[in-house]
Coordinates of C-alpha atoms and ligand atoms in Angstrom, one line a residue:
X657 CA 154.8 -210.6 135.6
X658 CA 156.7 -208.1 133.5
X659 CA 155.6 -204.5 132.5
X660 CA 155.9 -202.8 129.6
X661 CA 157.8 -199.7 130.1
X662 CA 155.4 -197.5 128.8
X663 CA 154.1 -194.2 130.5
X664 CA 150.8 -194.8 132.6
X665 CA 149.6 -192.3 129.9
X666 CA 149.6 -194.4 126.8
X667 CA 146.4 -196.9 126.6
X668 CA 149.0 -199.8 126.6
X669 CA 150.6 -199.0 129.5
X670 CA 150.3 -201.2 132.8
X671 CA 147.6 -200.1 135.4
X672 CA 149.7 -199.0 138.4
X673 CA 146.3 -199.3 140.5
X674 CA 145.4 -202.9 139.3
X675 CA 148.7 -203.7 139.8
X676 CA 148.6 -202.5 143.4
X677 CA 145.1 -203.7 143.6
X678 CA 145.9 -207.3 143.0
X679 CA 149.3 -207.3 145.2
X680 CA 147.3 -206.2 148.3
X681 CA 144.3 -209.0 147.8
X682 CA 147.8 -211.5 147.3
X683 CA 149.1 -210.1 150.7
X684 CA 145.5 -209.9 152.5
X685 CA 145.2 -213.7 151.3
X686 CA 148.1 -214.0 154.0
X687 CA 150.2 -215.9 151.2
X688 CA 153.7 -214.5 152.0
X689 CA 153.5 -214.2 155.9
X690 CA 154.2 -218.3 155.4
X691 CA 157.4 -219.2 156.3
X692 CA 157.9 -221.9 153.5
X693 CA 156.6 -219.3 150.9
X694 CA 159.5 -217.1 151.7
X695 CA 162.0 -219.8 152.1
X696 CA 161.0 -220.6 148.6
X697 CA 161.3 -217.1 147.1
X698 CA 164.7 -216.7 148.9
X699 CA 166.2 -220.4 147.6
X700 CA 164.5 -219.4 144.7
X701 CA 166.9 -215.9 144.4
X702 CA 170.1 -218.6 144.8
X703 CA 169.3 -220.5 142.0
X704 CA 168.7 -217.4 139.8
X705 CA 171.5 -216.3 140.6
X706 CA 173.6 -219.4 139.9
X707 CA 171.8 -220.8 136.8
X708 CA 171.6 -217.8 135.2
X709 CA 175.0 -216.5 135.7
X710 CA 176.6 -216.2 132.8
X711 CA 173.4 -214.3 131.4
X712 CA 173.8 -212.0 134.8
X713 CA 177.7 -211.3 133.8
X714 CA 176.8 -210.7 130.4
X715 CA 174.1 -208.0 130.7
X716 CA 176.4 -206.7 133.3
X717 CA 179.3 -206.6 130.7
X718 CA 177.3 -204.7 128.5
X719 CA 176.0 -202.3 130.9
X720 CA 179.5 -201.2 132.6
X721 CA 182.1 -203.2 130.9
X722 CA 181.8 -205.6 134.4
X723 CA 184.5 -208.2 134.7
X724 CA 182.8 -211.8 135.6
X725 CA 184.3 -211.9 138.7
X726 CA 183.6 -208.5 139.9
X727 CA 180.0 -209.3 138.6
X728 CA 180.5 -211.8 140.9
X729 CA 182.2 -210.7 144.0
X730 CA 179.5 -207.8 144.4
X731 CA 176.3 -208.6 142.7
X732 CA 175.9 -212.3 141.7
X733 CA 177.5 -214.3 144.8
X734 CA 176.2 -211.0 146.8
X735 CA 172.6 -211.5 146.1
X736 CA 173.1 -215.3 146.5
X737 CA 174.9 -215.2 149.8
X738 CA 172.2 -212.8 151.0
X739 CA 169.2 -214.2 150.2
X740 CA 170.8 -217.3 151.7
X741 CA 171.3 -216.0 155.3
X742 CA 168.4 -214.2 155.0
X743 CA 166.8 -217.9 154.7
X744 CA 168.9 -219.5 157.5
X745 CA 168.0 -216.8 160.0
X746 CA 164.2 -216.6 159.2
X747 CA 163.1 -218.9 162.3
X748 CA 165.0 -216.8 164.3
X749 CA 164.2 -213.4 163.5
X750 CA 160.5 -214.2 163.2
X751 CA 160.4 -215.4 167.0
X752 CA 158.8 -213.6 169.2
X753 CA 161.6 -211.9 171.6
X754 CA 160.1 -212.1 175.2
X755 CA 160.8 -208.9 177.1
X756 CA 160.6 -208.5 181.0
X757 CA 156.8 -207.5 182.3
X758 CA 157.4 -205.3 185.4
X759 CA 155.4 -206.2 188.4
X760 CA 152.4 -203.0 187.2
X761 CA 151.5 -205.6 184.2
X762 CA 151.6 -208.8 186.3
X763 CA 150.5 -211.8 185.7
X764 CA 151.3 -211.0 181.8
X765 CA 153.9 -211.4 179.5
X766 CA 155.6 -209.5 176.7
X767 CA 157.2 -209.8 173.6
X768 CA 158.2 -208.3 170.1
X769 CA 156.6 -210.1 167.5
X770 CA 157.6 -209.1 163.7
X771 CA 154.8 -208.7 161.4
X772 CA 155.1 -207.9 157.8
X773 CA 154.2 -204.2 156.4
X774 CA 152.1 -205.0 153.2
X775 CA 153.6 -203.9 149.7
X776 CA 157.1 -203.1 149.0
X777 CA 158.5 -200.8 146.6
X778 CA 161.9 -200.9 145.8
X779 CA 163.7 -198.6 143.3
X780 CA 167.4 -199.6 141.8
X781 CA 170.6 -197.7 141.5
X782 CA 172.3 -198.2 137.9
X783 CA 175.6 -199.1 139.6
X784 CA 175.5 -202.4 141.0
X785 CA 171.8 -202.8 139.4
X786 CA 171.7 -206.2 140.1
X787 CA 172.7 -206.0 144.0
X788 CA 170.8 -202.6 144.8
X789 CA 167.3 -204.1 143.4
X790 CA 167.7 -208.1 144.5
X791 CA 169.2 -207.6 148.1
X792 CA 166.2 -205.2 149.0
X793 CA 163.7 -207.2 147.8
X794 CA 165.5 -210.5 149.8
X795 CA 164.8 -208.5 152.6
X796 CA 161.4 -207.3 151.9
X797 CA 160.2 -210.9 151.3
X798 CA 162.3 -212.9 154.0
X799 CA 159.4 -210.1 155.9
X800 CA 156.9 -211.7 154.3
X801 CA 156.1 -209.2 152.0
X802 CA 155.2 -208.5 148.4
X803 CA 157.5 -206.3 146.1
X804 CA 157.2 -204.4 143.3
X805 CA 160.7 -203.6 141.8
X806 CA 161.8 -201.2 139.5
X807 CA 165.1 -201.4 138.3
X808 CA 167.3 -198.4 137.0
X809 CA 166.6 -197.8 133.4
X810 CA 170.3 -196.5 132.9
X811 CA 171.4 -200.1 133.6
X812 CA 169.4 -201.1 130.3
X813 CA 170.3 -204.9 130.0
X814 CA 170.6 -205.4 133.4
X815 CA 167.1 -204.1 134.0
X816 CA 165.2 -206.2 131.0
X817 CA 167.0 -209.2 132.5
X818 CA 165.8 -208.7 135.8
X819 CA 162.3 -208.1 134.4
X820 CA 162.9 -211.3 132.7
X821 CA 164.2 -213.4 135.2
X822 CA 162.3 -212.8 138.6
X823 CA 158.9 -214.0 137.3
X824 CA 160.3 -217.1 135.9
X825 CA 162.0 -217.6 139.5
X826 CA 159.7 -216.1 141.7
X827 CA 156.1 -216.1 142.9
X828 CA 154.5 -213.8 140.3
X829 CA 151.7 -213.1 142.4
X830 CA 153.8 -211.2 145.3
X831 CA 157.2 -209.9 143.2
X832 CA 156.2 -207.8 140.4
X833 CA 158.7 -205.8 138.0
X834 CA 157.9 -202.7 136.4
X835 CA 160.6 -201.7 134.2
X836 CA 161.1 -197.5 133.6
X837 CA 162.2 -194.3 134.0
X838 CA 160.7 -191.2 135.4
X839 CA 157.4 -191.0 134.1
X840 CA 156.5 -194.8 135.3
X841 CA 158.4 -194.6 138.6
X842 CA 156.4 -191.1 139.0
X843 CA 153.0 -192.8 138.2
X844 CA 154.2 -195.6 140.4
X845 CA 154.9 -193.6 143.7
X846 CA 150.8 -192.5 143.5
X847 CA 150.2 -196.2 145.0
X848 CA 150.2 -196.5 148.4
X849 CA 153.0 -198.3 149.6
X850 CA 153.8 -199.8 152.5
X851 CA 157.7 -198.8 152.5
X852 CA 160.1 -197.3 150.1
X853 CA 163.4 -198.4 149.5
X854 CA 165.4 -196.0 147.4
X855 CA 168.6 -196.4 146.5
X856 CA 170.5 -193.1 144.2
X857 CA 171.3 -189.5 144.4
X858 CA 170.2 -186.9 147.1
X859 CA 168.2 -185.0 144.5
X860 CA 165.5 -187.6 142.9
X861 CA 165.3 -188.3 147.2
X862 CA 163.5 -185.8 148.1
X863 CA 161.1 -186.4 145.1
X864 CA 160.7 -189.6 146.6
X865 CA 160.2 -188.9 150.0
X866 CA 157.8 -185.8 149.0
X867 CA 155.7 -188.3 147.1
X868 CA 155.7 -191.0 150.4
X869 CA 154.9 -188.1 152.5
X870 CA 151.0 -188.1 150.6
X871 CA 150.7 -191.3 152.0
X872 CA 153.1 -191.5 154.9
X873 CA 154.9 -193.8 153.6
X874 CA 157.6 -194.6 155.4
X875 CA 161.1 -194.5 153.1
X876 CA 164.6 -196.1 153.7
X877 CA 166.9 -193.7 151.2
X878 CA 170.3 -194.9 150.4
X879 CA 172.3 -192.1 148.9
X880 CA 175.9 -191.2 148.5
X881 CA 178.2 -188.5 149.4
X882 CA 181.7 -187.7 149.9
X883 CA 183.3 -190.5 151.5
X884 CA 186.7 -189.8 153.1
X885 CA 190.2 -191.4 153.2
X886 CA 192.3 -190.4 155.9
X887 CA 195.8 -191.9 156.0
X888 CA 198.1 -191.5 158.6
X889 CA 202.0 -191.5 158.3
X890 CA 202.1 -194.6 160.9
X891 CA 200.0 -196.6 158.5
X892 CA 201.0 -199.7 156.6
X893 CA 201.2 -197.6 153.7
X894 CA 201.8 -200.7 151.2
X895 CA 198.6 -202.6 152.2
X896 CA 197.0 -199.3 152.4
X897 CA 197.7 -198.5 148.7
X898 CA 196.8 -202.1 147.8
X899 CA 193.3 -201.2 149.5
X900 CA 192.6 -198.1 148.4
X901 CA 193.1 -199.1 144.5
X902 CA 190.9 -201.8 145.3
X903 CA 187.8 -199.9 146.5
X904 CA 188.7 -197.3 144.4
X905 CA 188.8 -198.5 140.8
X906 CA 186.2 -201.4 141.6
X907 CA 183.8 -200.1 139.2
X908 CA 185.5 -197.6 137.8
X909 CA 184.9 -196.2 140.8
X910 CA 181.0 -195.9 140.2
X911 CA 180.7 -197.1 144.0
X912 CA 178.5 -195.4 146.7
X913 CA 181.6 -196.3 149.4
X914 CA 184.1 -196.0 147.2
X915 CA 186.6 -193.6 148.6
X916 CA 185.9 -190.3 147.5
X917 CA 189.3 -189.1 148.4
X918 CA 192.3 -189.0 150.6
X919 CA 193.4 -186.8 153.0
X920 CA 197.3 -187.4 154.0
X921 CA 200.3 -184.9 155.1
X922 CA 202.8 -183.8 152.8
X923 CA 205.1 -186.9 153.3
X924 CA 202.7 -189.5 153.9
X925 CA 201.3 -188.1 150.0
X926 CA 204.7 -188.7 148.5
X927 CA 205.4 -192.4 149.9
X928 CA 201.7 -192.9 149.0
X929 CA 201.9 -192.2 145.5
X930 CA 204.0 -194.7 143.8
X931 CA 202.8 -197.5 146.1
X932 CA 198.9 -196.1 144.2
X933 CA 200.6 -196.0 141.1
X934 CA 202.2 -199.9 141.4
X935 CA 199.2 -201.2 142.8
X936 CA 197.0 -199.9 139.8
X937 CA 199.8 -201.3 137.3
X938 CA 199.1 -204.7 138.9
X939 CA 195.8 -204.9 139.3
X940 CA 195.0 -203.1 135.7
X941 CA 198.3 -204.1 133.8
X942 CA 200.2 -201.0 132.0
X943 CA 197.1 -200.3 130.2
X944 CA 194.0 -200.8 132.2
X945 CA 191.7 -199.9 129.0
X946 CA 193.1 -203.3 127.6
X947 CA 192.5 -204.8 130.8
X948 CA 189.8 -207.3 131.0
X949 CA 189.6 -206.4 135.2
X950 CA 188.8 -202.9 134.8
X951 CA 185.1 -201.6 133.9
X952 CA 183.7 -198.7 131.7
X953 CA 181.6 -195.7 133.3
X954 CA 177.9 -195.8 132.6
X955 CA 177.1 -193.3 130.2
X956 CA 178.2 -190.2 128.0
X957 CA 176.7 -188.2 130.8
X958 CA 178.8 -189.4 133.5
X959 CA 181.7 -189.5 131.1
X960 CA 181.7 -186.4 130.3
X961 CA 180.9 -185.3 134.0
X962 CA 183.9 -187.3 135.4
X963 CA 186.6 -186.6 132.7
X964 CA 185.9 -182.8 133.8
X965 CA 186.9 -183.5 137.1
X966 CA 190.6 -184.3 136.2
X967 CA 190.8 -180.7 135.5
X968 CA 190.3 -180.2 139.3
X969 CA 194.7 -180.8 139.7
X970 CA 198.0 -182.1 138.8
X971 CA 197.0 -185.6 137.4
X972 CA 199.8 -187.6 139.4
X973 CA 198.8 -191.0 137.8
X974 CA 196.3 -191.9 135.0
X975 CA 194.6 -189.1 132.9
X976 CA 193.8 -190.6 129.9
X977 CA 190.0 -190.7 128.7
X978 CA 188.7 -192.5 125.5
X979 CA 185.4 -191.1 125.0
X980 CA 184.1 -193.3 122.1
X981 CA 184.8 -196.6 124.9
X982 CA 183.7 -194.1 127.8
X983 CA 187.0 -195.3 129.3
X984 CA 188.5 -193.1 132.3
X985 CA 192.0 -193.9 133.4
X986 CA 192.9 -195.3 137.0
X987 CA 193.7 -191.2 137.8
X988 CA 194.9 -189.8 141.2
X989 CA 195.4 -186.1 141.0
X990 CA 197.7 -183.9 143.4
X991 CA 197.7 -180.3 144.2
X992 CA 194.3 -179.8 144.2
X993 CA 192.6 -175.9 144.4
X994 CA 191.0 -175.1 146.7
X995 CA 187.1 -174.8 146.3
X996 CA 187.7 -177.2 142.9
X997 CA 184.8 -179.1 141.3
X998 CA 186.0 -182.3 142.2
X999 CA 185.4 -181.4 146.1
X1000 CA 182.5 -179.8 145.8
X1001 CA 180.1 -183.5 144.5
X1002 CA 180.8 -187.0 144.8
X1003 CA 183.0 -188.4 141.9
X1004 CA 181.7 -191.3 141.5
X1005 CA 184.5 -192.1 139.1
X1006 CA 187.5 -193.3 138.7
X1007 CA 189.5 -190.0 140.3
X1008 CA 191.3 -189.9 143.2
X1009 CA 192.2 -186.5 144.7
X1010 CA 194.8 -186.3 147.3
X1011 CA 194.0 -183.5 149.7
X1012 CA 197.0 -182.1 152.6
X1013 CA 195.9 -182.5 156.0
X1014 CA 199.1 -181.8 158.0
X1015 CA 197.4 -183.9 161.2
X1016 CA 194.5 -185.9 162.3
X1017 CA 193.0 -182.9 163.7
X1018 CA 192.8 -180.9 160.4
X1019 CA 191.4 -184.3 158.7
X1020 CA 188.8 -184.6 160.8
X1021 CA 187.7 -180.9 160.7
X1022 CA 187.7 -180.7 156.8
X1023 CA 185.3 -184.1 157.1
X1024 CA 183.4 -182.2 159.5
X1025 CA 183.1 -179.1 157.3
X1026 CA 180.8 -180.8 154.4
X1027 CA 178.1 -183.1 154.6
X1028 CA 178.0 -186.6 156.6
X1029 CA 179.6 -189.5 154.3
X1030 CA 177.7 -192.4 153.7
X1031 CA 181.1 -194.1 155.1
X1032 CA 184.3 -193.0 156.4
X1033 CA 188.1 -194.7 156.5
X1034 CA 191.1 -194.4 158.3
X1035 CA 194.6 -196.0 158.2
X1036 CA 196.3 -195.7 160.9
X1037 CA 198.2 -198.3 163.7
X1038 CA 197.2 -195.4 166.5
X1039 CA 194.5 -197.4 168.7
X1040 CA 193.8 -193.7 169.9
X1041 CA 193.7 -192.0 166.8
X1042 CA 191.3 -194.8 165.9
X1043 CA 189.0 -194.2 168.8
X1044 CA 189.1 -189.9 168.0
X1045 CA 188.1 -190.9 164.3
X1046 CA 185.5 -193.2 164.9
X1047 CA 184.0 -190.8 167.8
X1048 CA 184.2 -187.5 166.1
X1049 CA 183.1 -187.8 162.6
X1050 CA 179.8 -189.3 161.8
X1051 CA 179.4 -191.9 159.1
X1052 CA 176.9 -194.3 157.7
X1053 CA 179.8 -196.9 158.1
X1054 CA 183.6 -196.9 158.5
X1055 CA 186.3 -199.2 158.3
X1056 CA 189.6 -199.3 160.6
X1057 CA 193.0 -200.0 157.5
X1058 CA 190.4 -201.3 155.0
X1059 CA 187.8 -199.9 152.8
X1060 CA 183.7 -201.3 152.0
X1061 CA 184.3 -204.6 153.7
X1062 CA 181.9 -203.4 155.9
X1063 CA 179.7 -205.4 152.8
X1064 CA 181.1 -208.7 153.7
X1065 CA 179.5 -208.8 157.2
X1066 CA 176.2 -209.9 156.4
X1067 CA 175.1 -209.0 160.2
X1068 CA 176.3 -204.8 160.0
X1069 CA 173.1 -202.7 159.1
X1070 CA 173.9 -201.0 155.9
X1071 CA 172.9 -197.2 155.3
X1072 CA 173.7 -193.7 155.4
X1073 CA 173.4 -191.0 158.2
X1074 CA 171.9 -187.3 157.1
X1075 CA 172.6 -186.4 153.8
X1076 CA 173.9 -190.2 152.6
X1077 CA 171.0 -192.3 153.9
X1078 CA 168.0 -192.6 156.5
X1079 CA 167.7 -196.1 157.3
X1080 CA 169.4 -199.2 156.7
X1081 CA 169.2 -203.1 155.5
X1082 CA 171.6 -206.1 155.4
X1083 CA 170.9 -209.0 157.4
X1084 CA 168.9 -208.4 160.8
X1085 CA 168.8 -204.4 159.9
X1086 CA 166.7 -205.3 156.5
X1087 CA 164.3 -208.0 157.9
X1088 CA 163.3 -205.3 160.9
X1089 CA 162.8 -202.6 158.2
X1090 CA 160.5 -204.2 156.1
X1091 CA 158.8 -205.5 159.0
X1092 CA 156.6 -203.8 161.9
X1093 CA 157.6 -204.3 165.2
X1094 CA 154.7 -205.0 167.3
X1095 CA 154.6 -205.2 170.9
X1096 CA 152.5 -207.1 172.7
X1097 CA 151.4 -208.0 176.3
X1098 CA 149.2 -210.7 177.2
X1099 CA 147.7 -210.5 180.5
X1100 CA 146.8 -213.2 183.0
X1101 CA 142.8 -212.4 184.5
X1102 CA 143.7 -213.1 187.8
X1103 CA 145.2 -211.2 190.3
X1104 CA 144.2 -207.8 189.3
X1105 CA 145.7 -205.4 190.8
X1106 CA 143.2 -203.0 192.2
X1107 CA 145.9 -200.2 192.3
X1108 CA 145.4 -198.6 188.6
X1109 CA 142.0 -198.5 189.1
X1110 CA 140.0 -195.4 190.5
X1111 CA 139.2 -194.3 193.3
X1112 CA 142.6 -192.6 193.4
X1113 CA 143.6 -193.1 197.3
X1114 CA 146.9 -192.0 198.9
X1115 CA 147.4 -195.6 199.8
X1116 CA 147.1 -196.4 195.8
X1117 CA 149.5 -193.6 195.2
X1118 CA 152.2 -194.6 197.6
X1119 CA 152.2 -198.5 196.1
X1120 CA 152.3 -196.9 192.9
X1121 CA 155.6 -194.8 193.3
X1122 CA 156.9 -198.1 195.0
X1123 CA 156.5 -200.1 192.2
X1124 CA 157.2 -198.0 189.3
Ligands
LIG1945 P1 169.8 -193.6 139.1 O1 169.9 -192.5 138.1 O2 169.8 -195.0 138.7 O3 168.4 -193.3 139.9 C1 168.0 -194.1 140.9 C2 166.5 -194.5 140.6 O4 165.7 -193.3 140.7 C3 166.3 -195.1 139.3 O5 165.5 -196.2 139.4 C4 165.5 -194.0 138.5 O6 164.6 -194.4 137.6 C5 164.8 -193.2 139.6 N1 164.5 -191.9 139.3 C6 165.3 -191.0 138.6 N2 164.7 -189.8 138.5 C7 163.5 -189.9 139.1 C8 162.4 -189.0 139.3 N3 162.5 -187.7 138.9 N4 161.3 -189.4 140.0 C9 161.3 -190.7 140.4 N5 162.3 -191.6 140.2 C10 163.4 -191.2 139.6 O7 170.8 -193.4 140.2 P2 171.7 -192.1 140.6 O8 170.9 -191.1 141.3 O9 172.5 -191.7 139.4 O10 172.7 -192.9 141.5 C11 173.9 -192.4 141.9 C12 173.8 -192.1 143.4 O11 173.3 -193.1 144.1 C13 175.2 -191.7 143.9 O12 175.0 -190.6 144.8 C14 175.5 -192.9 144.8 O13 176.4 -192.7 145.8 C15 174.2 -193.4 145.2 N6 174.2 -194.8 145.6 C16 173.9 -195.1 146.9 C17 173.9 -196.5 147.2 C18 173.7 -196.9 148.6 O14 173.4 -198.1 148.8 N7 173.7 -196.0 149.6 C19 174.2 -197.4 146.3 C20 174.4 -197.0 145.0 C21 174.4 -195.7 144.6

């Protein structure tokens, strides 16, 4: 079933409560704890995704100048592959997982047995808007849950397809999208819910998490942040540079793990730059605006937001800006001031800022110095410098000579840590957070111990510290 997009307000509007209401007699019906039901739903997110691809890559065109095959690489064959293991691991994750019984609880046994949470809200990101609402709601249902999604309403097209195409794929009895912006996802967060999954900026979190809080609601946030670069002078520096344009400009850099920026010593900066500045001309061609690989940013907003950045130093590659095709140059800037805008917020652009750091030690203290990334990189040969890197700064996720393939291992929990996330999904990670945990013992009748019981005797007490 589809919403309008009108405000709870307005007479037409869709009845958040009815919604609700109807989802929770659906999930009390025990229709989506079946195994084959979510099977279904997941096959069912496969063959979305591959018979309506081209209308996928086109809404996806439209809403950030997305090339087919990046459409396809991280949101299309994405969702696909994800809803897919999702659906080969389900026997396995929904097994009860014995535990040992000490001899206190004997004759019994024990286990873990996953049961699902209720209703699911998940609210999209505008930057993969395809990925950041589909992958969370594989996981929500491979829990057995019902969803309600609502996608971000600065993806436009890719938001009215979604609304389109899940009912006509999915169960709409249990998936439901509501399609929106802040006054319906406001009216929305009065329900209930069973679990949040939010995925955007720091800012609209807290709103979210404030509005959980009146039901204690528990939240899974996936923010962004500042993540780091660091590239040290025993690196590869070729595959490096082939890397970091990669993650960098993938996008046009509208990526939560893009890297943020680079931190490299003076000489390591000069080798580095023509090796960025080649890479970009073959990936992107001497012109990446004519380049049919190469995305556009989201809005005027964020175009305008992002082209200031390039203020921030010496623009070492890139610079240009078209405002009217909200293009924004492959850039990496040099020289940058200290305390400059572009270190103070997450670009999430196409800039690249290289900042000195003479040695690992000064790297790691100037990642130290701001807030935990959502993930952190490092290019090095050093099996020690490694080790120091991954042990002292703190990261949602991190990659040794590589950047977000991290994504590509279905079976790494994905989220943030502090200020980039609480929480995480992908693969095992998202089935236990949309599900509850129980814990269970089952107890034979016969013997029963007499020692728990009162009267309390010394003798009782003894056998008690023995055993414990
Ligand atoms: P956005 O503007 O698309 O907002 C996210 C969602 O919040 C949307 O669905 C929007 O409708 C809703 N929203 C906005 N204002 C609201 C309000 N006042 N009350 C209730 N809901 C509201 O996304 P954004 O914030 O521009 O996203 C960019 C940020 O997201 C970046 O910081 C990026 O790093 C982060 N991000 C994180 C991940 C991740 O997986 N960790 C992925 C993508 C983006």
């Amino acid at each position: 079933m589809t919403e309008t997009t009108e405000s709870q307000d307005d007479p037409a509007s869709p009845d958040y409560a009815q919604i609700f209401a109807d989802l929770t007699a659906t999930f009390e019906s025990g229709k989506t704890r079946d195994l084959a039901w979510r099977r279904k739903q997941l096959q069912a997110v496969e063959s979305m995704m591959s018979e309506r691809e081209q209308e996928i890559f086109d809404a996806l065109h439209s809403d950030l100048g997305k090339s087919a095959m990046e459409s396809f690489t991280t949101e299309t064959g994405y969702v696909s592959s994800d809803a897919a293991y999702n659906r080969k691991k389900l026997n396995r994750w929904t097994r009860k997982q014995r535990v040992r019984t000490p001899i206190i609880g004997q004759p019994g046994k024990s286990w873990v047995q996953a049961e699902p949470l209720g209703i699911v809200l998940v609210i999209g990101a505008w930057n993969y808007p395809l990925q950041l609402t589909l992958a969370g709601m594989s996981a929500a249902i491979a829990a057995g849950n019902c969803v309600v999604l609502k996608p971000s309403e600065l993806a436009p097209a890719t938001s009215a397809l979604i609304a389109r195409l899940v009912p006509e794929y999915l169960d709409p009895d249990c998936i439901k999208v509501i399609e929106g912006d802040v006054p319906e996802t406001t009216a929305l967060l009065k329900q209930p819910f069973d679990h949040i999954l939010y995925t955007g900026g720091g800012k609209v979190a807290r709103i979210i998490m404030a509005a959980a809080a009146k039901h204690l609601t528990p939240v899974t946030l996936e923010l962004g942040g500042k993540s780091p670069c660091v590239v040290l002078p025993d690196a590869n520096l070729e595959a490096t540079a082939r890397r970091i344009v990669w993650g960098k400009y993938t996008n046009a850099g509208q990526t939560c793990i893009a890297p943020d920026y680079v931190l490299a010593d003076a000489d390591t900066e000069a080798l580095l730059v023509p090796l960025l500045e080649k890479n970009i001309r073959e990936m992107f061609g001497d012109n990446p605006q004519q380049s049919d690989s190469y995305g556009r940013i989201v809005n005027d907003r964020h175009f305008a937001r992002v082209s200031g950045l390039i203020e921030s130093g010496h623009v070492a590659i890139g610079g240009q800006t078209d405002a009217a095709d909200k293009y924004i140059a492959p850039t990496v800037l040099t020289d940058i001031e200290n305390d400059s805008a572009i270190m103070r917020e997450e670009i999430f652009g196409p800039v690249l800022p290289i900042i000195r750091a003479e040695n690992l030690e000064e790297a790691i203290a100037a990642i130290r110095g701001s807030d935990k990334p959502l993930a952190a990189y490092i290019f090095t040969n050093n099996s020690r410098d490694e080790r120091k890197f991954l042990e002292q700064v703190s990261s949602g996720s991190a990659c040794v000579n590589d950047v977000m393939m991290f994504m590509a291992v279905h079976e790494l929990p994905f989220g943030g840590v502090g200020p980039s996330g609480m929480g995480a999904y992908s693969g095992r990670a998202g089935f236990e957070t949309f599900s509850h945990m129980k814990s269970v013992i089952k107890r034979g009748w016969w013997p029963d111990l007499a020692v728990r019981y009162a009267p309390f005797t010394e003798k009782k007490f003894k056998f008690l510290r023995k055993v414990r």
